[in-house]
Amino acid sequence: MKNFAGKICFVTGGASGAGLGQAKLFAKNGMKVAIADVREDALENAVKEIVAYAGCAEADVLPLKVDLTNRAEYTAAADKVEETFGGPPHLLIQTAGVNSFGPVEASTFDDFDWVVGVCFNHVVNGLLIFVPRMIKAYANKEEFHVATTASMGGLMAGAGTGPYSAAKAGVINLMYSYADALKKYGGGATVLCPGNINSNIGNAEKYRPAHLKNTGYHVTEGTMMHLRSVHAIGIDPVELAEILKEAIENGRILALPDHNPESWKDQLRGLNETIENYTLTKAERDAIQAEKMKAMKEMMEKMKAEGKEVPMMGWAVPEGGEAFGQARKDLDWIKR
Ligand code: NAI
């Protein structure tokens, strides 16, 4: 998709962080933008920010208060967009998400239901609700595109990111299916995989729905403060939106911000190599791994010798904070 002006964009999670950055950027590029979010107060503020940033008319920004995990609510929001802007979106960007971290073996059903519900199921809801409408309205007549904000977490998992990484991996995989499927209608698909965004996601636990509150993780004001401090050094949302836009314009499925730390890029290269090298024997794989570990050690020693900052394997807890990613304290089977 190359031309955005005058067309319709629908951004989920558009009241904050990455989604708000996308709404601002595509509004500035002349699109009418609907922003769907569960937080009403944040929506009101977002409309003002979008209008100020894009210099567009307030009538070209449609705020929709909706719990995107609720299919009836999501469908009603889709109807409202058609009614207001005269058609379904040409560009659907599904960015709403929440995170919650802790040992995967401590996870509860509520942890999975909440994180997978928002990060994966809402994406499915949007695709099923909008894609048929987009095909009917635009197939081989007008450009249209579906995009999703997944995460680097979907490309590589860790012991403390189980539900989140699984949901994001599912989204990435699904977008490959849509990219392939939409070709014959003249549509495209892109999945954005950021590493760290300067956003409000560190506060997500505050609006975890009441019926999904039974977490297996240790969550306090202090752990949220730590998480916020990590995200505070993330990429700027509008800068991230530019990366997504460039990928959409060039018809690329994967949008990977360069902003991701070198250590993550190395992990990704390692994962690719593992897949590429799956026919090798264990001894051959071990030899490759040993070579890489040696090179990494040498690189870190060299950086130390040159007085450069050696990349941290974790993030420091700020004063007054508490480390996030731990199990709830009463779970007695967890090794700490
Ligand atoms: P954010 O918290 O600033 O924005 C997410 C928005 O989603 C919020 O406004 C929230 O109200 C909305 N939302 C949550 N549940 C919802 C629901 N059920 N229905 C409707 N709206 C809902 O967070 P951020 O970081 O901008 O997140 C955007 C996306 O980026 C998420 O999918 C997240 O997983 C992803 N991401 C974030 C990273 C980060 O470092 N912050 C890194 C990689 C990916």
Tab-separated table of N, CA and C and ligand atoms in Angstrom, residues 12-19 36-39 42 66-69 95-99 114 118-119 149-152 164 168 193-202 204 207 231, ligand 1:
chain	number	residue	atom	x	y	z
A	12	THR	N	-6.093	-0.348	16.662
A	12	THR	CA	-6.478	-0.831	17.996
A	12	THR	C	-5.383	-0.446	18.991
A	13	GLY	N	-5.798	-0.172	20.215
A	13	GLY	CA	-4.828	0.320	21.203
A	13	GLY	C	-4.367	1.713	20.840
A	14	GLY	N	-5.200	2.430	20.086
A	14	GLY	CA	-4.803	3.727	19.532
A	14	GLY	C	-4.786	4.869	20.532
A	15	ALA	N	-5.139	4.593	21.787
A	15	ALA	CA	-5.168	5.677	22.782
A	15	ALA	C	-3.824	5.895	23.448
A	16	SER	N	-2.846	5.032	23.152
A	16	SER	CA	-1.603	5.118	23.928
A	16	SER	C	-0.449	4.456	23.180
A	17	GLY	N	0.751	4.852	23.547
A	17	GLY	CA	1.967	4.162	23.110
A	17	GLY	C	2.069	3.955	21.600
A	18	ALA	N	2.402	2.747	21.201
A	18	ALA	CA	2.650	2.448	19.790
A	18	ALA	C	1.427	2.759	18.929
A	19	GLY	N	0.237	2.419	19.414
A	19	GLY	CA	-0.983	2.646	18.635
A	19	GLY	C	-1.242	4.129	18.428
A	36	ALA	N	-9.428	2.557	18.526
A	36	ALA	CA	-10.247	1.714	19.407
A	36	ALA	C	-9.431	1.358	20.637
A	37	ASP	N	-10.005	1.613	21.797
A	37	ASP	CA	-9.263	1.332	23.026
A	37	ASP	C	-10.255	1.128	24.171
A	38	VAL	N	-9.788	0.422	25.182
A	38	VAL	CA	-10.671	0.121	26.308
A	38	VAL	C	-10.708	1.263	27.326
A	39	ARG	N	-9.757	2.190	27.244
A	39	ARG	CA	-9.663	3.251	28.264
A	39	ARG	C	-10.200	4.571	27.718
A	42	ALA	N	-8.133	7.885	28.242
A	42	ALA	CA	-6.962	7.920	27.357
A	42	ALA	C	-7.389	8.241	25.918
A	66	VAL	N	-13.912	0.449	23.341
A	66	VAL	CA	-14.289	-0.949	23.089
A	66	VAL	C	-13.294	-1.917	23.727
A	67	ASP	N	-13.850	-2.959	24.351
A	67	ASP	CA	-13.003	-4.067	24.786
A	67	ASP	C	-12.883	-4.993	23.581
A	68	LEU	N	-11.712	-4.997	22.979
A	68	LEU	CA	-11.518	-5.694	21.702
A	68	LEU	C	-11.534	-7.216	21.832
A	69	THR	N	-11.526	-7.700	23.067
A	69	THR	CA	-11.636	-9.154	23.247
A	69	THR	C	-13.113	-9.574	23.195
A	95	THR	N	-2.859	-3.168	17.287
A	95	THR	CA	-1.706	-2.898	18.153
A	95	THR	C	-2.022	-3.069	19.636
A	96	ALA	N	-3.286	-3.103	20.008
A	96	ALA	CA	-3.623	-3.217	21.440
A	96	ALA	C	-2.882	-4.417	22.034
A	97	GLY	N	-2.405	-4.245	23.236
A	97	GLY	CA	-1.699	-5.352	23.878
A	97	GLY	C	-1.496	-5.074	25.350
A	98	VAL	N	-1.226	-6.106	26.093
A	98	VAL	CA	-0.880	-5.990	27.516
A	98	VAL	C	0.287	-6.941	27.763
A	99	ASN	N	1.028	-6.700	28.818
A	99	ASN	CA	2.043	-7.688	29.182
A	99	ASN	C	2.014	-7.958	30.675
A	114	TRP	N	-5.887	-13.488	30.002
A	114	TRP	CA	-5.784	-12.031	29.810
A	114	TRP	C	-4.787	-11.696	28.704
A	118	VAL	N	-5.907	-10.539	24.883
A	118	VAL	CA	-5.688	-9.228	24.239
A	118	VAL	C	-4.680	-9.368	23.094
A	119	CYS	N	-3.554	-10.012	23.372
A	119	CYS	CA	-2.464	-9.986	22.382
A	119	CYS	C	-2.712	-10.881	21.163
A	149	THR	N	0.867	-5.234	15.479
A	149	THR	CA	2.070	-5.032	16.278
A	149	THR	C	2.269	-6.268	17.139
A	150	ALA	N	3.275	-7.057	16.787
A	150	ALA	CA	3.606	-8.235	17.613
A	150	ALA	C	4.746	-7.809	18.534
A	151	SER	N	5.837	-8.523	18.495
A	151	SER	CA	6.959	-8.195	19.386
A	151	SER	C	8.150	-9.071	19.018
A	152	MET	N	9.322	-8.584	19.386
A	152	MET	CA	10.500	-9.453	19.296
A	152	MET	C	10.284	-10.696	20.161
A	164	TYR	N	2.928	-14.215	26.869
A	164	TYR	CA	3.142	-13.085	25.960
A	164	TYR	C	3.845	-13.553	24.680
A	168	LYS	N	2.372	-13.653	20.844
A	168	LYS	CA	3.011	-12.861	19.785
A	168	LYS	C	3.537	-13.755	18.662
A	193	CYS	N	7.590	-6.000	14.749
A	193	CYS	CA	8.139	-6.714	15.919
A	193	CYS	C	9.118	-5.825	16.687
A	194	PRO	N	8.597	-4.917	17.493
A	194	PRO	CA	9.502	-4.039	18.254
A	194	PRO	C	10.144	-4.791	19.412
A	195	GLY	N	11.229	-4.205	19.925
A	195	GLY	CA	11.871	-4.764	21.112
A	195	GLY	C	11.395	-4.050	22.357
A	196	ASN	N	11.495	-2.730	22.353
A	196	ASN	CA	11.112	-1.957	23.534
A	196	ASN	C	10.559	-0.607	23.080
A	197	ILE	N	9.398	-0.249	23.606
A	197	ILE	CA	8.727	0.988	23.192
A	197	ILE	C	8.512	1.876	24.417
A	198	ASN	N	8.701	3.147	24.237
A	198	ASN	CA	8.404	4.100	25.302
A	198	ASN	C	6.883	4.290	25.343
A	199	SER	N	6.236	3.509	26.189
A	199	SER	CA	4.765	3.470	26.193
A	199	SER	C	4.248	3.334	27.621
A	200	ASN	N	2.965	3.067	27.727
A	200	ASN	CA	2.344	2.934	29.060
A	200	ASN	C	2.076	1.487	29.439
A	201	ILE	N	2.652	0.560	28.712
A	201	ILE	CA	2.301	-0.852	28.935
A	201	ILE	C	2.702	-1.331	30.340
A	202	GLY	N	3.661	-0.630	30.949
A	202	GLY	CA	4.065	-0.988	32.311
A	202	GLY	C	2.948	-0.794	33.332
A	204	ALA	N	-0.215	-1.752	32.589
A	204	ALA	CA	-1.337	-2.580	32.127
A	204	ALA	C	-2.018	-3.335	33.272
A	207	TYR	N	-5.291	-2.095	34.837
A	207	TYR	CA	-6.639	-2.261	34.267
A	207	TYR	C	-6.903	-3.701	33.809
A	231	HIS	N	10.588	0.342	29.966
A	231	HIS	CA	9.948	0.844	28.744
A	231	HIS	C	10.281	2.315	28.474
B	1	NAI	P1	0.333	0.858	25.787
B	1	NAI	O1	-0.189	0.324	27.068
B	1	NAI	O2	0.884	2.224	25.795
B	1	NAI	O3	-0.802	0.733	24.677
B	1	NAI	C1	-1.618	-0.407	24.565
B	1	NAI	C2	-3.068	0.016	24.490
B	1	NAI	O4	-3.879	-1.166	24.344
B	1	NAI	C3	-3.535	0.734	25.746
B	1	NAI	O5	-4.029	2.018	25.443
B	1	NAI	C4	-4.626	-0.164	26.287
B	1	NAI	O6	-5.677	0.524	26.909
B	1	NAI	C5	-5.085	-0.929	25.049
B	1	NAI	N1	-5.773	-2.165	25.411
B	1	NAI	C6	-5.352	-3.128	26.260
B	1	NAI	N2	-6.283	-4.085	26.369
B	1	NAI	C7	-7.312	-3.727	25.572
B	1	NAI	C8	-8.566	-4.311	25.258
B	1	NAI	N3	-8.967	-5.449	25.805
B	1	NAI	N4	-9.373	-3.666	24.402
B	1	NAI	C9	-9.000	-2.479	23.866
B	1	NAI	N5	-7.819	-1.888	24.106
B	1	NAI	C10	-6.987	-2.507	24.955
B	1	NAI	O7	1.398	-0.196	25.309
B	1	NAI	P2	2.338	-0.325	24.010
B	1	NAI	O8	3.650	-0.708	24.508
B	1	NAI	O9	2.216	0.841	23.144
B	1	NAI	O10	1.722	-1.595	23.328
B	1	NAI	C11	1.332	-1.644	21.975
B	1	NAI	C12	1.692	-2.992	21.399
B	1	NAI	O11	3.102	-3.082	21.295
B	1	NAI	C13	1.240	-4.168	22.244
B	1	NAI	O12	0.685	-5.156	21.413
B	1	NAI	C14	2.516	-4.651	22.873
B	1	NAI	O13	2.476	-6.010	23.186
B	1	NAI	C15	3.503	-4.345	21.776
B	1	NAI	N6	4.886	-4.269	22.188
B	1	NAI	C16	5.268	-3.424	23.205
B	1	NAI	C17	6.581	-3.340	23.561
B	1	NAI	C18	7.037	-2.380	24.606
B	1	NAI	O14	8.222	-2.384	24.933
B	1	NAI	N7	6.200	-1.534	25.160
B	1	NAI	C19	7.606	-4.158	22.888
B	1	NAI	C20	7.106	-5.002	21.842
B	1	NAI	C21	5.804	-5.045	21.521
